[in-house]
XYZ file of C-alpha atoms in Angstrom:
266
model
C -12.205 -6.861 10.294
C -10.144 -6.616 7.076
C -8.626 -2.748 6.939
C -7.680 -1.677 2.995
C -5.350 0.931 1.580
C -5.593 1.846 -1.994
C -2.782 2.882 -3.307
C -2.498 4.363 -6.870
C 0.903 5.492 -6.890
C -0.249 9.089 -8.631
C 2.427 11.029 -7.569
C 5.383 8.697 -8.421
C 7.128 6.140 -5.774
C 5.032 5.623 -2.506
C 7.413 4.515 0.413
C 6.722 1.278 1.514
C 7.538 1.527 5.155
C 4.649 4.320 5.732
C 2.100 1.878 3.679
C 3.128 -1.337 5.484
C 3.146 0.668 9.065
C -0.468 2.090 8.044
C -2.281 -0.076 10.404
C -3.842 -1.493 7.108
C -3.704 -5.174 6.790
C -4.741 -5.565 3.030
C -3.710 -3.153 -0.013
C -5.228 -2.674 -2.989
C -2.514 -2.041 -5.727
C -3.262 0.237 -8.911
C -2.235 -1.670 -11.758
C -4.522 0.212 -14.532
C -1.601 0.830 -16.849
C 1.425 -0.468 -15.569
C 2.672 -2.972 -12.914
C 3.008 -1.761 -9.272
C 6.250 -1.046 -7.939
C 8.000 -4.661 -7.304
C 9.687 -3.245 -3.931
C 6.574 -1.803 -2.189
C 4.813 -5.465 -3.296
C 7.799 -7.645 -1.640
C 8.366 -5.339 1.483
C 4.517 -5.662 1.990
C 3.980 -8.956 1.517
C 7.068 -10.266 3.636
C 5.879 -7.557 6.245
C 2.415 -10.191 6.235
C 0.018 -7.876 4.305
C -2.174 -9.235 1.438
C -1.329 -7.909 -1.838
C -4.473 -6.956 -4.477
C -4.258 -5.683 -7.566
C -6.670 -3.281 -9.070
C -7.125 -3.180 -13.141
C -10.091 -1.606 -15.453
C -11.128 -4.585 -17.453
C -10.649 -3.091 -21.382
C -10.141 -0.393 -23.318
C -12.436 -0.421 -26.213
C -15.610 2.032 -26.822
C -18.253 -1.073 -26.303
C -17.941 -3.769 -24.268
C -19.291 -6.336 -26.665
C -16.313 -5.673 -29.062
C -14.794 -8.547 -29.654
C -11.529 -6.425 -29.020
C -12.955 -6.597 -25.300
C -13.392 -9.842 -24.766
C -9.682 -10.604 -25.782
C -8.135 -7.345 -24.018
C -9.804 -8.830 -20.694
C -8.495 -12.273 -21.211
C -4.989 -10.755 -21.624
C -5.239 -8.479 -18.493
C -6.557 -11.167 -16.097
C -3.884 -13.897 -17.182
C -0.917 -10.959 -16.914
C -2.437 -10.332 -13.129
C -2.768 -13.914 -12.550
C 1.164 -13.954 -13.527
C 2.358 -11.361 -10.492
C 0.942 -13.739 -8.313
C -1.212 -11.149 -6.059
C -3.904 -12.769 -3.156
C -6.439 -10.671 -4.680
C -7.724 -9.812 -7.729
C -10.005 -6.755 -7.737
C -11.783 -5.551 -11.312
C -12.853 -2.220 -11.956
C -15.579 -0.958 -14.582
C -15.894 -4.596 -15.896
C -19.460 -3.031 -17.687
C -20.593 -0.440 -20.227
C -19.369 2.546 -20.101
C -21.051 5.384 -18.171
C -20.883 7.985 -15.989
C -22.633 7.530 -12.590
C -20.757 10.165 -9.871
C -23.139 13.279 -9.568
C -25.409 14.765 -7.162
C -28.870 14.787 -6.586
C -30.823 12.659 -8.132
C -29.536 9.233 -9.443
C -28.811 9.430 -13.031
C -26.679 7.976 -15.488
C -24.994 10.094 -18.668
C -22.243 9.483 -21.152
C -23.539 6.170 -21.569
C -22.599 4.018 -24.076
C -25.119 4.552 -26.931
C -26.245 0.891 -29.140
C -23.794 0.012 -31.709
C -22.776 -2.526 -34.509
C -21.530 -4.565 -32.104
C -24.335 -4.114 -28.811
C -27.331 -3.425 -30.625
C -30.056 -5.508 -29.855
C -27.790 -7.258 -26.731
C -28.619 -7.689 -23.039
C -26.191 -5.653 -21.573
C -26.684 -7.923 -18.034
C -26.428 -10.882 -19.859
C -22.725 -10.086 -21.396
C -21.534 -8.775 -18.235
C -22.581 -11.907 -16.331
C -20.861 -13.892 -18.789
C -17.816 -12.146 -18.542
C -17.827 -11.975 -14.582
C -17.570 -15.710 -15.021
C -15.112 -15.844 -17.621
C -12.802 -13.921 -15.537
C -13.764 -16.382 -12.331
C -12.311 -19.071 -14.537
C -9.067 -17.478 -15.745
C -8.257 -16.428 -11.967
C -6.797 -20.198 -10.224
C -8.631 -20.786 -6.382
C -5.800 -19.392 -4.627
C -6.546 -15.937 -5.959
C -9.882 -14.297 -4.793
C -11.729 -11.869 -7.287
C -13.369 -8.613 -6.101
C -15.090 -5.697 -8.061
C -15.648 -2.323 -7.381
C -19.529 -1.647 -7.799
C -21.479 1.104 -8.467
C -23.822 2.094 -5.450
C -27.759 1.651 -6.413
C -30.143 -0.528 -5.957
C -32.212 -2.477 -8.966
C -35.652 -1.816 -7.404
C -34.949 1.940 -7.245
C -32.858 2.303 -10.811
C -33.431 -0.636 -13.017
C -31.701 1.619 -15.811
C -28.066 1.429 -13.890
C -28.780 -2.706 -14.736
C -29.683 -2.122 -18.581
C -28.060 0.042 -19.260
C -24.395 -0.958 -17.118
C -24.767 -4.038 -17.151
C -24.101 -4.953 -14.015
C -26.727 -7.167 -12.658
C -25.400 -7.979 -8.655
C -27.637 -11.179 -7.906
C -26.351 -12.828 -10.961
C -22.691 -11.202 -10.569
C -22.553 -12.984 -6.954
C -21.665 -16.586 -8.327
C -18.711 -15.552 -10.272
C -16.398 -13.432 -7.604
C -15.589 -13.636 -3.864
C -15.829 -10.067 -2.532
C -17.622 -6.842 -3.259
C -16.529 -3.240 -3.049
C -19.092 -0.738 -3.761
C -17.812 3.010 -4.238
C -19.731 4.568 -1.307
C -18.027 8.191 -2.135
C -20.878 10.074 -0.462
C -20.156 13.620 -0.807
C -19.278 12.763 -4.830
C -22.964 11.748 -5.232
C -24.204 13.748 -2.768
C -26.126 11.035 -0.665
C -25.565 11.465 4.095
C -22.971 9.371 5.233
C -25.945 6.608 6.350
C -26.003 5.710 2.791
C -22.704 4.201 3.039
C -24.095 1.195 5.655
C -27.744 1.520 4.080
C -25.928 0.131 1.477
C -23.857 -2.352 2.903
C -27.127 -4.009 4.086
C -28.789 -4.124 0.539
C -25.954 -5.863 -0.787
C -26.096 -8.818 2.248
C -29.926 -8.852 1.489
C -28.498 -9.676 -2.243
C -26.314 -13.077 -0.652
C -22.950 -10.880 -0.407
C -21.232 -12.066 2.694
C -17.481 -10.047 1.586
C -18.082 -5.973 1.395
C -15.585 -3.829 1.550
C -16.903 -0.175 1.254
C -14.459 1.577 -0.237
C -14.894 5.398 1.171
C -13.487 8.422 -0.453
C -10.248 10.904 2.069
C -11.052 14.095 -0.260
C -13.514 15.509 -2.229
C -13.483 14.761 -5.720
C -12.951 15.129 -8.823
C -9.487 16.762 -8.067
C -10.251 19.970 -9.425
C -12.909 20.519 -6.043
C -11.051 22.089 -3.486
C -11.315 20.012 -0.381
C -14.128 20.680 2.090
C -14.257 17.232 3.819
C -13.748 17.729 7.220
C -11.822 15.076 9.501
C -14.931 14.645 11.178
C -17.000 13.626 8.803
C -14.337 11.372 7.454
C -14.347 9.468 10.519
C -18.442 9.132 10.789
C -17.665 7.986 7.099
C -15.424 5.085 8.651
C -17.731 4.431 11.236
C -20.547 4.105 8.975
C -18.241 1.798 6.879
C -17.385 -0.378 9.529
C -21.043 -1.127 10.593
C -21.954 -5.008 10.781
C -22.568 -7.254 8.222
C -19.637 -4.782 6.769
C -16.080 -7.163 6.133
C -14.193 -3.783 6.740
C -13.082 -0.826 4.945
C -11.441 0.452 2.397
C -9.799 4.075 1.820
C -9.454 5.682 -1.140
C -6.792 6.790 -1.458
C -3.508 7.029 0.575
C -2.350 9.181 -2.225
C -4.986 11.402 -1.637
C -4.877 11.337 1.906
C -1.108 12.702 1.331
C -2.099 15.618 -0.407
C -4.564 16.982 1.746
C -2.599 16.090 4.671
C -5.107 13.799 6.184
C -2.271 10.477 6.376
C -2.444 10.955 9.918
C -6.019 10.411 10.169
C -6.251 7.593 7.811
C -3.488 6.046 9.488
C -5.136 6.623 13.001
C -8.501 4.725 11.938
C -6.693 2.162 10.171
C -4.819 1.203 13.431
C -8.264 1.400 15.691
């Protein structure tokens, strides 16, 4: 079982010796707007952890501007070039907003423009899912955090996202769907409900990725210990690869390190 630690570096410098002696065994590395510190990389990787890197895929309002297409090209090859073992993709769709409570809805979505109107939204994401497969050599495997719902229940997350999982499985090598229960207010059985529906899809590489505080950060925190670790346990449920925690940052502000660290090392 394959134990993550996400590590977004959102306070400044993280100390590599408390990372590497974690209990995780894999990292995933922010690098949304900058490259991740070199040292906690080296001591990591000589310490025999694998190194991923995490990146948003572009910048631009629409995901069929052209401006896109080249702004993902030039992130993938610059990952490529710090030679990580993984390679994991965030919102590599259309824009919208998809964390809220109650019932499953999506809002701030990107509205039809010049450059989308008229388009399959599923069909440009697809194509870009294997674009990115083919800028990434073998040696590096390709992940991507997903959103959490299911195309029988909410066709509109696949029109109007993008992201259309059957076709998205040929292009990448692992899955990591955002199972932050409490942020879309959903029991913590949702998080290996889920994990099912995407190995009834032909995933056989999910990591859930499962939130250490409430969020946004402006919440205060009322996620109890306990529930955190029926979280994992839900998380770690067969076919499930593993886990991942997000984030050890966040687990350092609400003082819950010790936890985190405890379930890594089970």
């Amino acid at each position: 079982m394959d134990k993550y630690l996400f590590v977004e570096f959102k306070h400044g410098k993280v100390d590599p010796e408390a990372v590497i002696n974690s209990g995780a065994n894999k990292l995933m590395i922010a690098a949304y707007t900058k490259d991740p510190d070199p040292n906690l990389v080296e001591k990591a990787r000589s310490a025999g952890l694998t190194i991923g890197l995490c990146s948003g895929a572009y910048r631009e309002e629409c995901a069929a501007n052209p401006k896109s297409r080249q702004q993902i090209i030039r992130k993938i090859k610059h990952l490529v070039s710090l030679n990580p073992d993984e390679i994991w993709i965030d919102r590599l769709r259309f824009h919208g907003r998809w964390e809220t409570k109650g019932e499953k809805v999506i809002y701030q979505v990107h509205e039809a423009c010049r450059f989308c109107k008229n388009l399959n939204r599923a069909d440009l994401i697809t194509d870009y899912f294997f674009l990115v497969r083919n800028l990434i050599p073998a040696s590096i495997k390709l992940g991507f955090f997903a959103v959490p719902f299911m195309a029988e229940v909410h066709p509109e997350y696949r029109k109007k996202l993008g992201f259309d999982y059957r076709r998205i499985l040929k292009s990448v090598d692992m899955i990591s769907p955002m199972l932050y229960h409490r942020m879309i207010g959903q029991p913590v059985s949702c998080i290996s409900e889920y994990v099912q529906y995407l190995d009834g899809l032909g995933y056989r590489y999910i990591i859930p990725i499962i939130q250490v505080k409430d969020m946004p950060d402006n919440l205060p925190d009322g996620y109890s210990v306990d529930e955190l670790k029926r979280a994992y346990q839900e998380a770690i449920k067969p076919p499930s690869s593993g886990v991942a925690f997000f984030t050890w940052d966040h687990a350092q502000e609400r003082g819950k390190d010790e936890i985190v660290v405890a379930l890594l090392r089970s």
